Each structure stands twice: as structure tokens, then as C-alpha cells.
Coordinates of C-alpha atoms in Angstrom, one line a residue:
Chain A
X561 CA 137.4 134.1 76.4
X562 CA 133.9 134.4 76.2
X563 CA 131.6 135.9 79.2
X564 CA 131.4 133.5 82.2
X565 CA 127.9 133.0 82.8
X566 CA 128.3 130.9 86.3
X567 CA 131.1 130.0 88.1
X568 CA 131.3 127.6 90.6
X569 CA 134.7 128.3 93.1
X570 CA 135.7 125.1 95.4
X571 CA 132.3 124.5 96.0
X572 CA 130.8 121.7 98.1
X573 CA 127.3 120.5 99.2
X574 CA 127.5 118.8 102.3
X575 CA 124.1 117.0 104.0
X576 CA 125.5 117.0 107.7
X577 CA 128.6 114.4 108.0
X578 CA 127.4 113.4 104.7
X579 CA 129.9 115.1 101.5
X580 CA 127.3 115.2 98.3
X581 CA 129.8 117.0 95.9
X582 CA 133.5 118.7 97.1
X583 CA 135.7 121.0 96.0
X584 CA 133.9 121.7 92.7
X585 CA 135.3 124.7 90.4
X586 CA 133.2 124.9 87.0
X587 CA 132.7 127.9 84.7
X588 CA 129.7 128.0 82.3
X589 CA 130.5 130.3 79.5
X590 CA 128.3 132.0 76.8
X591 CA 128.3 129.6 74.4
X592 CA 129.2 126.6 75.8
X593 CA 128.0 123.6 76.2
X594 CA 128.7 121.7 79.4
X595 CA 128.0 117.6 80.6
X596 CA 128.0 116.6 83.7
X597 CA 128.2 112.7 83.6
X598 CA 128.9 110.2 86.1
X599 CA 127.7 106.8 87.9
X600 CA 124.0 106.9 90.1
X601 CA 124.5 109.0 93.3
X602 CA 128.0 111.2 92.4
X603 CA 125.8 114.4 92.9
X604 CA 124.8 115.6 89.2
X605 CA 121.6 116.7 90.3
X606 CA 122.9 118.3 93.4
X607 CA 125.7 119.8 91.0
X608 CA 122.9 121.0 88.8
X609 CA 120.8 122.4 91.7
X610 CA 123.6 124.8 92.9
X611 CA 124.2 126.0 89.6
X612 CA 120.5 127.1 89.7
X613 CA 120.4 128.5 93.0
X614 CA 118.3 125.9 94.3
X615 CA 120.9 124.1 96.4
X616 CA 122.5 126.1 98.8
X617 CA 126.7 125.3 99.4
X618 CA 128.2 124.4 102.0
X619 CA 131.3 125.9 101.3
X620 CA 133.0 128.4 98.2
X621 CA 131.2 130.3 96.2
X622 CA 128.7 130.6 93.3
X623 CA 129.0 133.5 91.0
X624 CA 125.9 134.6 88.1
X625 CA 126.3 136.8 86.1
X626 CA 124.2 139.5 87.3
X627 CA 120.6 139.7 85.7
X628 CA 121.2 136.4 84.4
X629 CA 117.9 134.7 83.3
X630 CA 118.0 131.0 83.8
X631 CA 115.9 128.1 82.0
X632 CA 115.7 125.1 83.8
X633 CA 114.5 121.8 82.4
X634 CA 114.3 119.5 85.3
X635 CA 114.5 116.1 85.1
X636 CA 110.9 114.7 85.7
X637 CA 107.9 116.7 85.8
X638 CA 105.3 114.5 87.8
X639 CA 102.0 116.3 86.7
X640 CA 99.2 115.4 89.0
X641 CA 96.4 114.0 86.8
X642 CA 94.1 116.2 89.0
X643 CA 95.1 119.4 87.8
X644 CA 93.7 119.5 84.3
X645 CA 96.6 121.6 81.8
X646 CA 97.2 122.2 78.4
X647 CA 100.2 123.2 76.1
X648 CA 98.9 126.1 75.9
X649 CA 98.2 126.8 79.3
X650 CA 101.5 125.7 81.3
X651 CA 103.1 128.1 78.7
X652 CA 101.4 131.0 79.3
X653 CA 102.1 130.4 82.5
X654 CA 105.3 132.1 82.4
X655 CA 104.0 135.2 81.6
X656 CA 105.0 135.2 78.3
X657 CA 102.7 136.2 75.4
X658 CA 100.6 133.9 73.2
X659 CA 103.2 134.6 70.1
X660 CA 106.2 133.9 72.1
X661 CA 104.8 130.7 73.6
X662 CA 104.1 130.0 70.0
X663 CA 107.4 130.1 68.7
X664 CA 109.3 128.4 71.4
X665 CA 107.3 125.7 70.4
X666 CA 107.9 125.9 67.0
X667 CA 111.1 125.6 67.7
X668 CA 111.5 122.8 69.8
X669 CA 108.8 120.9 66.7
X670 CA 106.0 120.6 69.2
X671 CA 103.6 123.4 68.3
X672 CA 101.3 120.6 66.8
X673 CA 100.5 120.0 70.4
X674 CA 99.6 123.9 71.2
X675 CA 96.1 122.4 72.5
X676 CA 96.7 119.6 73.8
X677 CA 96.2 118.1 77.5
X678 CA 99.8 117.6 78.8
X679 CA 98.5 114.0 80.6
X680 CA 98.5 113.2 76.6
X681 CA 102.0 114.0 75.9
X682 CA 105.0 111.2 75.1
X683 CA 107.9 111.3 76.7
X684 CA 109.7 112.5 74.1
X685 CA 107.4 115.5 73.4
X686 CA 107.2 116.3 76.9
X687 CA 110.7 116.8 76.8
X688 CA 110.7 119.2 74.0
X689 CA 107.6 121.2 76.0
X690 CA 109.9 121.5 78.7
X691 CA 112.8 122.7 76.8
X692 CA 110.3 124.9 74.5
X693 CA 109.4 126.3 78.1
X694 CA 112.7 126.8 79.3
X695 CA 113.4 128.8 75.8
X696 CA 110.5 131.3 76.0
X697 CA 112.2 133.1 78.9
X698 CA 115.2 133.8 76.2
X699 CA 117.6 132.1 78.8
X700 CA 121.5 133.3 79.1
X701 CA 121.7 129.8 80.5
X702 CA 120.0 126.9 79.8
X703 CA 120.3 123.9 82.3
X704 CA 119.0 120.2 81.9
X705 CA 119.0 117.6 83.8
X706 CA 118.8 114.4 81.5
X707 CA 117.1 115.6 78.9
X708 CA 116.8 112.3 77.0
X709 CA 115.4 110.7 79.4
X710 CA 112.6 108.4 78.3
X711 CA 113.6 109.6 74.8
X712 CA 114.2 106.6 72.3
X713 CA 117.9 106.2 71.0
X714 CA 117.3 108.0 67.2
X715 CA 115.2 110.5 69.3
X716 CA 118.2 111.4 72.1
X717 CA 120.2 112.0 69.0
X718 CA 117.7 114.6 67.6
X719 CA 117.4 116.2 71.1
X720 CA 120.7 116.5 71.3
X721 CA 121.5 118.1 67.8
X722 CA 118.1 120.6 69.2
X723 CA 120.0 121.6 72.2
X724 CA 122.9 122.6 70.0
X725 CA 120.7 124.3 67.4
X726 CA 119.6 126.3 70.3
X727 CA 122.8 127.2 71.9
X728 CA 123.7 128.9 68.3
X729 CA 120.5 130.5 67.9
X730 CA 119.9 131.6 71.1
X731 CA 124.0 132.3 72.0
X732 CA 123.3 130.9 75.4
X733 CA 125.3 128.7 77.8
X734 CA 123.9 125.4 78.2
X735 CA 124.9 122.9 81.3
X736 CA 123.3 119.5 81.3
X737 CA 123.2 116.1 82.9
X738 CA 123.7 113.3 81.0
X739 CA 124.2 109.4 80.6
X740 CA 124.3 109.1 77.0
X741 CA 128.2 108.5 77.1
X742 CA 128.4 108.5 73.0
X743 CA 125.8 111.3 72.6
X744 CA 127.6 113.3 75.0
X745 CA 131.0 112.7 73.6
X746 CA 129.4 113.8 69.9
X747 CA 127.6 116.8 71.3
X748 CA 129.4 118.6 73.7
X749 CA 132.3 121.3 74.2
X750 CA 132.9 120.5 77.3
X751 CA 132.8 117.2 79.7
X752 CA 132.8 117.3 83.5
X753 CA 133.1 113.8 84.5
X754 CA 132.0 113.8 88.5
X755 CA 131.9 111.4 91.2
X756 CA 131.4 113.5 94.0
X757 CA 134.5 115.4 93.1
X758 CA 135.3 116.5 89.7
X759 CA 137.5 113.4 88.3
X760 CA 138.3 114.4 84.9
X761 CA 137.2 117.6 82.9
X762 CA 137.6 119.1 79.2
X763 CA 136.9 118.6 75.5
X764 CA 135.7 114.8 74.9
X765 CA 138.3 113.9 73.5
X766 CA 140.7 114.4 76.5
X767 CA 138.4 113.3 79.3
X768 CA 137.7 109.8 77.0
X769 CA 141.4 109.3 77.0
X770 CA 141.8 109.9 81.2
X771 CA 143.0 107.2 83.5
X772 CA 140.3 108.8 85.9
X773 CA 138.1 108.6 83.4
X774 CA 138.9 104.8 82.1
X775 CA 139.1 104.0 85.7
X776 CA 135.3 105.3 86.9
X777 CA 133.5 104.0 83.7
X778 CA 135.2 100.8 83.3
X779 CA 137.7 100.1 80.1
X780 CA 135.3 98.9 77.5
X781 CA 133.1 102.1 77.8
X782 CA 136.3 104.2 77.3
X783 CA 137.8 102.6 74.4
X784 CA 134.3 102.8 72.6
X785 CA 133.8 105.6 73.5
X786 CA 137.0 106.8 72.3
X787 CA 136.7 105.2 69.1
X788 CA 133.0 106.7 68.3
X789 CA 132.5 107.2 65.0
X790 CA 128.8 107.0 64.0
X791 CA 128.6 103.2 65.2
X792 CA 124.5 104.1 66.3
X793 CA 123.3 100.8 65.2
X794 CA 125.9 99.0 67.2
X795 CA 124.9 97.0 70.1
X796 CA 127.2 98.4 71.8
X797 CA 125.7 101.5 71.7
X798 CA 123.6 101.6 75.0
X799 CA 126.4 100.5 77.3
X800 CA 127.2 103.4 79.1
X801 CA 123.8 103.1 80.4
X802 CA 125.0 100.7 82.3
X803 CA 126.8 103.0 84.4
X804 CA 123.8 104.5 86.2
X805 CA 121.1 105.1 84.7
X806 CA 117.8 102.9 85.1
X807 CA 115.8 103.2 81.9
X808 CA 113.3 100.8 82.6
X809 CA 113.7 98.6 79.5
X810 CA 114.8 95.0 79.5
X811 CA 117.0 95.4 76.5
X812 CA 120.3 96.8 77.8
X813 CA 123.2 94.9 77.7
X814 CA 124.5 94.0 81.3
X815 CA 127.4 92.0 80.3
X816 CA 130.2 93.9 82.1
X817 CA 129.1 93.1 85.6
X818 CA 132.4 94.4 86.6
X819 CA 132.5 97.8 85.3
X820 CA 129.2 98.1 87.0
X821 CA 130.4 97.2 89.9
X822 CA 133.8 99.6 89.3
X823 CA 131.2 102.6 88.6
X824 CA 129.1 102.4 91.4
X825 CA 131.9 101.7 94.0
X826 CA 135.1 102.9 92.9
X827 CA 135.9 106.6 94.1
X828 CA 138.5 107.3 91.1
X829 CA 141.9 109.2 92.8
X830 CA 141.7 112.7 92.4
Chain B
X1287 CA 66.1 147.9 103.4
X1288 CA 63.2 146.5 105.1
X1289 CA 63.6 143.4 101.9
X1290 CA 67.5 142.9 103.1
X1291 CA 66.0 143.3 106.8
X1292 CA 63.5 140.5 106.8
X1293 CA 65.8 138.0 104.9
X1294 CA 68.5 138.1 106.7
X1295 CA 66.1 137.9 109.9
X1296 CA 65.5 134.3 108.9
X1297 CA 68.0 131.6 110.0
X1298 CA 67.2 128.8 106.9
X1299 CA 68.1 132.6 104.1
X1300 CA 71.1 133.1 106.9
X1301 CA 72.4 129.5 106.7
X1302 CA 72.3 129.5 102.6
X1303 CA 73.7 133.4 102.2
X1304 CA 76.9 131.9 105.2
X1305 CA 76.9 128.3 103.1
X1306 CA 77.2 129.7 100.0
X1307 CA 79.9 132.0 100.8
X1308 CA 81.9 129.2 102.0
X1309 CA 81.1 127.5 98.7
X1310 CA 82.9 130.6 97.2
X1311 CA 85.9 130.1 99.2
X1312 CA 85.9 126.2 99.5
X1313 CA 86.3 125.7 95.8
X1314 CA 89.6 127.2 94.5
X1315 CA 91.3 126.1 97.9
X1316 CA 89.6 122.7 97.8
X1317 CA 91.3 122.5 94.3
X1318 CA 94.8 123.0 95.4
X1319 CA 94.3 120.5 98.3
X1320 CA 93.4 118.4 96.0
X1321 CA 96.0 119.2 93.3
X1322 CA 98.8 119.3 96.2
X1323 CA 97.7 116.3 97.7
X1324 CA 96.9 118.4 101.0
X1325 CA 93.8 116.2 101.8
X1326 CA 95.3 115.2 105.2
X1327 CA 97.1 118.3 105.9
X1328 CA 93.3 120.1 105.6
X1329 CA 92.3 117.2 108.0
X1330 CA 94.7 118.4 110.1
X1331 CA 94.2 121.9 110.3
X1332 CA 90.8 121.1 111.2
X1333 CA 91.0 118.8 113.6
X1334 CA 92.9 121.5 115.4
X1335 CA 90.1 124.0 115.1
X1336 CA 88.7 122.2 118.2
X1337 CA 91.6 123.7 120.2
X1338 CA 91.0 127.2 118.5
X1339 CA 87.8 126.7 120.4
X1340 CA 89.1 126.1 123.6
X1341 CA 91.5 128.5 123.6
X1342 CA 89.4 131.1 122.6
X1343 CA 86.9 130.7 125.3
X1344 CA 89.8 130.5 127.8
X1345 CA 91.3 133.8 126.8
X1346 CA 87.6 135.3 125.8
X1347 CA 89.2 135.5 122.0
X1348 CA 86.7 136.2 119.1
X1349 CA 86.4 132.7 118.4
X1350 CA 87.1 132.7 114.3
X1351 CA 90.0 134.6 115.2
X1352 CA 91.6 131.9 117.8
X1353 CA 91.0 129.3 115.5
X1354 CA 92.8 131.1 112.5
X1355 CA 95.4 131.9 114.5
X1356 CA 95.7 128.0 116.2
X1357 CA 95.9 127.0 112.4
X1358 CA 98.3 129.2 111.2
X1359 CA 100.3 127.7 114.2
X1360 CA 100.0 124.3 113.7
X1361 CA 101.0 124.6 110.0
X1362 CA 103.9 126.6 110.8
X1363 CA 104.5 123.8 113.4
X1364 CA 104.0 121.4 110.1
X1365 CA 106.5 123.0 108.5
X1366 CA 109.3 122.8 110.2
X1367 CA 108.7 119.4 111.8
X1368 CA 108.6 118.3 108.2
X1369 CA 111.8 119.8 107.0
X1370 CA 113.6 117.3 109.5
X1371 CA 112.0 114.6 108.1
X1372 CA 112.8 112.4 111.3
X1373 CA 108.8 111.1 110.8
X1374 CA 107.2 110.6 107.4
X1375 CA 104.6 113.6 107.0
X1376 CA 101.4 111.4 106.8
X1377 CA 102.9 109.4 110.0
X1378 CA 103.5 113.3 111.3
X1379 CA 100.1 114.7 110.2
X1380 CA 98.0 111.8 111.8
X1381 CA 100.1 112.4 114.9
X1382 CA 99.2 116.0 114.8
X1383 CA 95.8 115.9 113.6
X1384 CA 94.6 113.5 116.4
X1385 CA 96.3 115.2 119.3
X1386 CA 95.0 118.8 118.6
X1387 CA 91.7 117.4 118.5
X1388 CA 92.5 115.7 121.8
X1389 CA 93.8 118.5 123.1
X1390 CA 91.2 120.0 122.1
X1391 CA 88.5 118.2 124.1
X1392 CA 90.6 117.8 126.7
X1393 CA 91.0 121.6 127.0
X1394 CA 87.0 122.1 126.9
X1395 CA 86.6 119.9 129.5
X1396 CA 88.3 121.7 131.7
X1397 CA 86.2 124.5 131.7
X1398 CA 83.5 123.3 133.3
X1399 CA 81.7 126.7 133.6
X1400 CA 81.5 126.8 129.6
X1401 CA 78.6 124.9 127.8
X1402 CA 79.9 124.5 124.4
X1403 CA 77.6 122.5 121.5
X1404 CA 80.6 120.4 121.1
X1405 CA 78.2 118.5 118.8
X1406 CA 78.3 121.3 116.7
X1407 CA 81.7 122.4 116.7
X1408 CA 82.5 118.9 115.1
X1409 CA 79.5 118.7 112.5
X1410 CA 78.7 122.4 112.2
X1411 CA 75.8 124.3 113.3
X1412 CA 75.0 125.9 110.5
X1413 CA 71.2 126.7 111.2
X1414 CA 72.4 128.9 114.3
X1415 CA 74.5 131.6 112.0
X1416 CA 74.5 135.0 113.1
X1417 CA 74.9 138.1 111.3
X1418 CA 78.3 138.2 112.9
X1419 CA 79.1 135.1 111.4
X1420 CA 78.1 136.2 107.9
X1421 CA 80.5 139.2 108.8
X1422 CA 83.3 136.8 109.3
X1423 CA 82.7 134.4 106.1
X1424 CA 82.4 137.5 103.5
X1425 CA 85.2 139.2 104.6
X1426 CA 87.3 135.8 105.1
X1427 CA 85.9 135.4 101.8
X1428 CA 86.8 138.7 100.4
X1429 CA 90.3 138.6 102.0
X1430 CA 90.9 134.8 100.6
X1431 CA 89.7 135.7 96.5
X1432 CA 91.6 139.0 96.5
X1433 CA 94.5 136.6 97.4
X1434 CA 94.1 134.2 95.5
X1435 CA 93.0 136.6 92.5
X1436 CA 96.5 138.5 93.2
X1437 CA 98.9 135.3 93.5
X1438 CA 97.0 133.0 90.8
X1439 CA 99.6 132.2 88.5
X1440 CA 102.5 132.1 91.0
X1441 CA 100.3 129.6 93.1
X1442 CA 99.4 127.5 90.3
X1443 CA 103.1 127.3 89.2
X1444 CA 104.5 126.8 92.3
X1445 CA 101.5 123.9 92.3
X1446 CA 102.8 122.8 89.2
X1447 CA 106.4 122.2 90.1
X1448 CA 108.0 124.3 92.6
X1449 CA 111.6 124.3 91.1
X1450 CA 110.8 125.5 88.0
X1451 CA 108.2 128.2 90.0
X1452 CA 111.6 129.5 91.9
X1453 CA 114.2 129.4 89.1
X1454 CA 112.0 131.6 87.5
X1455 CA 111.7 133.6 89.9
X1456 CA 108.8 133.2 92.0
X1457 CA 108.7 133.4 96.1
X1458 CA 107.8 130.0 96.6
X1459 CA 107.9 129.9 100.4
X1460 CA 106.1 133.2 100.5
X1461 CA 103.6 131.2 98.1
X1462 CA 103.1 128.3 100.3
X1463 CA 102.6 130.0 103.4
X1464 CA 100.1 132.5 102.0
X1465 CA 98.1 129.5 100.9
X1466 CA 98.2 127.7 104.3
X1467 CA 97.3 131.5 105.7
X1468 CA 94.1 130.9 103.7
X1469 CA 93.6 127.3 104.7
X1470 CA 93.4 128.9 108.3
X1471 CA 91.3 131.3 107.5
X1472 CA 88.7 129.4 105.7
X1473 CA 88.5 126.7 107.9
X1474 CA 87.6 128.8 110.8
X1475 CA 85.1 130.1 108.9
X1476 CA 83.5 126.9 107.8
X1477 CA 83.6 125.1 110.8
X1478 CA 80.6 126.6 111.1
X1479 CA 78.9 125.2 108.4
X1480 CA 80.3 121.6 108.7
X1481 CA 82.0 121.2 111.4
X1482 CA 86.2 120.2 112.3
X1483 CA 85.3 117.0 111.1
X1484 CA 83.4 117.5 107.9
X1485 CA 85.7 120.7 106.3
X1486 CA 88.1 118.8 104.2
X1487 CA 85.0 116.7 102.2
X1488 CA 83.6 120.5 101.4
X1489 CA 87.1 121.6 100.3
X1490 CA 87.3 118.1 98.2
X1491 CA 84.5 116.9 97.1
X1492 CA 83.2 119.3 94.7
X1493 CA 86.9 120.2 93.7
X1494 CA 87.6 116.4 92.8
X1495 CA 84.1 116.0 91.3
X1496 CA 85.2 119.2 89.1
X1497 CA 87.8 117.5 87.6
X1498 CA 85.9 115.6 85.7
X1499 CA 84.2 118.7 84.1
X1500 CA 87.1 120.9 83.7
X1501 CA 89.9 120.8 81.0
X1502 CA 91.6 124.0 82.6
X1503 CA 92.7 124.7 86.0
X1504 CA 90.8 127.5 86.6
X1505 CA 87.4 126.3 85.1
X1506 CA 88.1 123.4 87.3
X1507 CA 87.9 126.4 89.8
X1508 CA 84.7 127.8 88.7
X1509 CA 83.1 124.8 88.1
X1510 CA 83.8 123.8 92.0
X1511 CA 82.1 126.8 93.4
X1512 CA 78.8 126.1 91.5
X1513 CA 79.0 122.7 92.4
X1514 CA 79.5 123.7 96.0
X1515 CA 76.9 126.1 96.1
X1516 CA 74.6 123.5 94.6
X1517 CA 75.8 121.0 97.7
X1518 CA 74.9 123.8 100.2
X1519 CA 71.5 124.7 98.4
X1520 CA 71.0 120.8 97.9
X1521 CA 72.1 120.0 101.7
X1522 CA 69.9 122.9 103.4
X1523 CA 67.0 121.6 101.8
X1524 CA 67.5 118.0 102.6
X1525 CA 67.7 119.5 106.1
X1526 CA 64.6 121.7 105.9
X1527 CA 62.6 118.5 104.3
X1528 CA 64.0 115.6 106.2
X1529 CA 64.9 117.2 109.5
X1530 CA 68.3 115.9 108.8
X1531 CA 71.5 117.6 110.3
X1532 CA 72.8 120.9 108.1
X1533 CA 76.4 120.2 107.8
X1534 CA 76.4 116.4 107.2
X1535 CA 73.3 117.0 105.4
X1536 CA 75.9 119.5 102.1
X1537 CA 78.0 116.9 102.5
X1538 CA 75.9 114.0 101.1
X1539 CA 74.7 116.4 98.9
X1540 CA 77.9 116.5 97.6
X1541 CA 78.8 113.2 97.7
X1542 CA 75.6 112.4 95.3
X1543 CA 76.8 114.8 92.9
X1544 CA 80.2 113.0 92.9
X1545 CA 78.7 110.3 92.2
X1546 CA 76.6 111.3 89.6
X1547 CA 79.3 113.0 87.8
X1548 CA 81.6 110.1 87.8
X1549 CA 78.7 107.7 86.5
X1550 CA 78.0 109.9 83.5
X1551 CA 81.0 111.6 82.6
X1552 CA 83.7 109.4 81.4
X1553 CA 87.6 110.5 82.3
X1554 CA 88.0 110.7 78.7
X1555 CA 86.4 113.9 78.0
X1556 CA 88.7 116.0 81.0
X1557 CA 92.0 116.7 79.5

């Protein structure tokens, strides 16, 4: 058993009357890499956030690892077009050195951009400055919150096979968020399927094969999911967006009204 | 330092040495109100300097010193009120903002006994410093820049995004409150060079017409204080020349160079 990095014991996040996540035990180990998926509102973020430290609980505990050093790549970064920034500024900006910021860039591919205003920066590359970031505080733990977000299909993939690059290069932990079902299912150790408790969790191929599972996400996204095998050309493919995630582009596939319906209402039995 | 002596005997060399130390101050915190979106917090704050005022005269306070401390009250007030979130915060600030300055008036007016230039608590009164008052703005001003020189990346960060500022570390709440400690401070300073009404355009005018000549934060900074020194220097002339009032007087001053920089520099050359 590797070193536990975080350790989340029965944990719950509770707003007033109002239950945000319950009864949540989930280990982070050196090593691993954790998804957290699940339908719009089942409390990823808030999931995320108490990993972090940034969301107190309302009950259990949260365990670090003591002197752990955290990257965090959150989910949007709304940069006020009144604050001019470059690259090369909001990296030094962690106190790191000019080299290091250097190389964290290099190895998220975006050190092309070293000089450039960050108002100027795709989504895409944004995303690989905030992981690049994240990385120049050589984090035990690395935790992201949708990382492909606004991140075309081939490019997800190559974010993706980055984040795993990184967890052997760096031997960190990595937690993240994701709606990708097929990405997720092709990239991760470990799956944590939530809706505001923990419905289903373990290697992809067990949680893809749980009723829970079947039941939150709807049959169809199950099956393919189960069944992936490099169908990225598919049109298939997008579905599990469908679950929860608003991209903002006309071109998913709605035709499952039902599962739609299933994910957003349906509180799967624990 | 018969030089220093005869100078500083002179209200028009007093009102530029007090206007352009505000200047000093106004820019880098006129840039965070303006990269926080704080515009009508500062209004706020300001508006409340009116009560500072009042209360000072009531309880014979050094004035600058009741109205840091009646703004370092309201925004803790601000605070908390908008952790609730029962009002939305511009609903909460306008609320705020108009009743301290109410309360203000309402509070001077009661103290019959007192003749106070209200006129020039709202628009400043900037040709009537004293060498007290040049006290208060350079070591406000000291105080402020050593802050801000200390804190500069942890402010900027927290500015940036104030997650990221805490996972890595930073005391973000310590951060924010520091800043709204300055806020207080400066404002009680410049009120008396523009006035509880007039404060936020000094802290935002040059700062936003900055942006368009800066491609870093802090030569956006730097580039703010010249700007609002030039306002000051611009303004106290106008007022020498065209008899016009002092503190309204910087702030067309500024308001032409807003202009002026927006109609020649496009947005495409600021990063």
C-alpha cells in the first residue's frame, strides 16, 4: 500500500438543512489517480474543495499528510481584463524561479507562450498554464477540477494522457473532476462515482459494471462505456456529456431525454 | 531651511506637496479597486467619511483618525453582512453607502454649535491644507507603500484568484482586510483633497486610464501614480487659472487624460 496522501473519513458538507455531500470516505494515495464523476449538483466541487482545505466539513474528518504541498487547478479562472498579466508573470507569481517556471511549462507544451498576455490564451492552453502552474510547486497532490473543460475532444485526450505523464514523473497523487465518461474510464486508477453520496467506487472497470452506476448514468452510457475500446470517432462518443455538463456547443447528442432526466433526478440507493 | 520654510508657507506649494502624496497612494489602491471590482465598495467607504466627521467632532477625535477608524468599521460591517448573503452586495453597498452619508449629515446637524465647511468635506478643500495635514498624508502614505511593498505578491494573487492564493498558502483573509485597512486609511486622507464624494474617481480614474498603458500589473501601478500626480498638478492649476474648485477641478483633469488616452491608444497594444 502506497502512502495515503488525503483521507477523507465519513465526511459530510452540510449548508444548514441543506446535505451537499454525506458520509464520504476517500483515500488519495501516492500514485494514484482518482475521478470524481457524477450528474450537475452531486457536490464534485464541494468534494474537491474539502480535499483542498477550502471547504470546511460538517462532520468526520480530513486527514493530509503532514507537509503535504497541494497543486490546485481550479476549474475556471475568470481573469479580469483590467489587470494586465503575462505567462510569465502569473508564474512567477508563486515564488518560484524564472528556470523552474520555465520548465513547468515545458512540460505542460506551453512554454511557446512564456510572453504572452494571458487575455490571449485558448482554452486549451490556458488549461495547460494552470496545470504548468499547479506543477511548479512540485505538488505531492495534484487536484483538478474539470480539466478538459473547453478543451476540444482530441485535445481532452492529450490532457489526459499529460496528467498521467505527470503523475509518473512527478510520483504524485492526482484527484480530479471529470465528465468525460470514456476519457475517465481510459485514464484512471480509480473511479468515485458521487451523487451526493458515494454511489459506486473502484477500478473502471467495476464501477462501469454497477447497478448504482447503470442506474445514475442511464443504461446506454454504461454499456458504452463498458464496451470502450478506442471508438473516438464514434458519435457516440460525447454522450456522457449529457449527464451534466453544459459545454456550450450545439453539437451534442440529446437523444436519451430519459437518462437525462434519470441523472439529474434519480438519487441511486446506496 | 529658510527654502523648505517659505514653500511650505504657501497654500497653492501645500495643496500640490498634500495632492501629490495622495497621488502616490491613490494609484496602486485605485488599481486593485479597479482590478477587484471594488468601485462601489470605495464609494461606500467614503460616503461614510461624512460620519467620521461627525463623530469626530462629537468626541473631539483627531479628525483623520475618526474617519479611518468609521471605515475600518463599516467594512468590517461589509463583511460580515455579506457572508450572509440575505441582500446582494451592490443592493447592500448602496444601502450602506447612502445611509452613512445620511447619517452623516444628520449627525452634523445636530451640533449646532459646530460650523463645519460641509461643502468641503464632500468636494475637498484642498487649498486650506495644513502642515498637519501633510503630516497625516506622508505618513498615511508611508504606512500604505510599506504595506503594500511588504504584501505585493500575496495581494496580487489573492487578486488574481483567491483559491489558488490559499491552497498555496497565503492568508487570504489577513490579505483582504489589510487592503480594506488601507482603503480606510487613504480615504481619510484624501477627503481632503476631493472630498467623500469625489475619492473613488481619484482612486479610478488614473488606475483605469493606466490600463491602457501598462502590460504588467505593477507598471500599470506606476504608470497610475504619474498620471495621478499629473491630474493633481493639471487640476491645481486649472484652479489657480480659472478660479475653479480644487478637488473637482484634479478630477476633470483626470477625466481629460482618460479620455485622451483612450482616443489614442488602441486596446490592442495593453496585453
Amino acid at each position: 500500500m502506497s502512502e495515503a496522501l488525503v483521507t477523507l473519513t465519513d465526511a459530510s458538507v452540510r449548508f444548514g438543512d441543506l446535505v451537499i455531500v454525506d458520509a464520504i470516505n476517500l483515500t488519495v494515495s501516492r500514485g494514484d489517480i482518482v475521478t470524481v464523476i457524477g450528474p450537475n449538483g452531486a457536490g464534485k466541487t464541494t468534494l474537491i474543495k474539502a480535499v483542498l482545505g477550502l471547504q470546511p466539513i460538517s462532520t468526520g474528518t480530513l486527514t493530509r499528510a503532514p507537509g503535504l504541498r497541494t497543486g490546485y487547478v481550479p476549474q475556471h479562472i475568470q481573469f479580469q481584463p483590467t489587470l494586465p498579466l503575462t505567462v510569465k508573470r502569473f508564474m512567477s507569481l508563486t515564488g518560484a524561479a524564472p528556470a523552474a517556471c520555465r520548465e513547468a511549462l515545458e512540460r505542460t507544451s506551453v512554454a511557446h507562450l512564456y510572453n504572452a498576455s494571458i487575455h490571449h490564451l485558448s482554452g486549451g492552453e490556458m488549461q495547460r498554464l494552470l496545470i504548468a502552474r499547479a506543477l511548479v510547486r512540485e505538488p505531492d497532490l495534484l487536484v483538478l477540477d474539470e480539466p478538459a473543460q473547453g478543451v476540444d475532444v482530441n485535445g481532452q485526450a492529450a490532457l489526459y494522457d499529460l496528467i498521467r505523464t505527470l503523475r509518473d514523473t512527478l510520483n504524485c497523487g492526482v484527484i480530479m473532476i471529470s465528465h468525460d465518461l470514456h476519457l475517465v474510464m481510459a485514464a484512471t486508477d480509480k473511479v468515485l462515482c458521487l451523487n451526493q453520496h458515494v454511489c459506486c467506487s473502484g477500478y473502471p472497470e467495476q464501477v462501469s459494471n454497477d447497478p448504482a452506476f447503470v442506474e445514475l448514468f442511464g443504461r446506454h452510457v454504461a454499456e458504452s462505456v463498458a464496451v470502450y475500446h478506442h471508438h473516438h470517432n464514434h458519435r457516440h462518443d460525447l454522450h456522457g456529456d449529457v449527464v451534466g455538463h453544459h459545454h456550450g456547443h450545439g453539437d451534442h447528442h440529446h437523444d436519451h431525454p430519459s437518462h437525462d432526466a434519470k441523472a439529474r433526478d434519480h438519487h441511486a440507493p446506496h | 531651511m529658510p527654502l523648505i520654510d517659505s514653500i511650505l508657507g504657501d497654500f497653492f506649494w501645500r495643496a500640490l506637496i498634500g495632492g501629490l502624496g495622495v497621488a502616490i497612494v491613490a494609484g496602486p489602491l485605485g488599481c486593485f479597486v479597479v482590478w477587484r471590482r471594488m468601485a462601489y465598495f470605495g464609494d461606500t467607504l467614503s460616503h461614510s467619511a461624512l460620519l467620521g466627521v461627525a463623530l469626530g467632532t462629537l468626541f473631539q477625535i483627531q479628525l483623520n483618525l475618526s474617519i479611518a477608524l468609521v471605515c475600518v468599521g463599516l467594512a468590517l460591517v461589509l463583511v460580515m453582512l455579506s457572508r450572509n448573503r440575505a441582500l446582494a452586495t451592490d443592493t447592500l453597498l448602496g444601502i450602506l453607502a447612502h445611509s452613512a452619508l445620511a447619517i452623516g449629515l444628520v449627525t452634523l446637524s445636530f451640533m449646532p454649535d459646530v460650523r463645519v465647511d460641509l461643502t468641503g468635506y464632500l468636494f475637498g478643500d484642498l487649498l486650506a491644507m495644513s502642515r498637519a495635514d501633510l503630516g497625516w498624508i506622508y505618513g498615511g502614505a508611508a504606512v500604505v507603500l510599506g504595506l503594500l511593498v511588504w504584501l505585493w505578491r500575496g495581494l496580487l494573487m489573492s487578486t488574481i484568484h483567491e483559491e489558488l492564493a490559499k491552497v498555496e498558502g497565503l492568508p487570504v483573509e489577513w490579505l483582504r482586510l489589510t487592503l480594506m485597512l488601507m482603503f480606510s486609511l487613504v480615504i481619510a486622507v484624501a477627503m481632503k483633497i476631493v472630498g467623500v464624494l469625489l475619492i473613488t474617481a481619484l482612486l479610478i480614474i488614473p488606475a483605469a486610464t493606466a490600463r491602457r498603458l501598462a502590460s504588467s500589473p505593477e507598471r500599470m501601478v506606476i504608470v497610475a501614480i504619474i498620471l495621478g500626480m499629473v491630474a493633481v498638478s493639471g487640476g491645481l492649476s486649472m484652479s489657480w487659472y480659472l478660479n475653479s474648485p480644487a478637488g473637482p477641478s484634479i478630477v476633470v483633469s483626470a477625466f481629460l487624460l482618460f479620455l485622451l488616452v483612450y482616443g489614442l491608444v488602441s486596446d490592442r497594444r495593453a496585453g
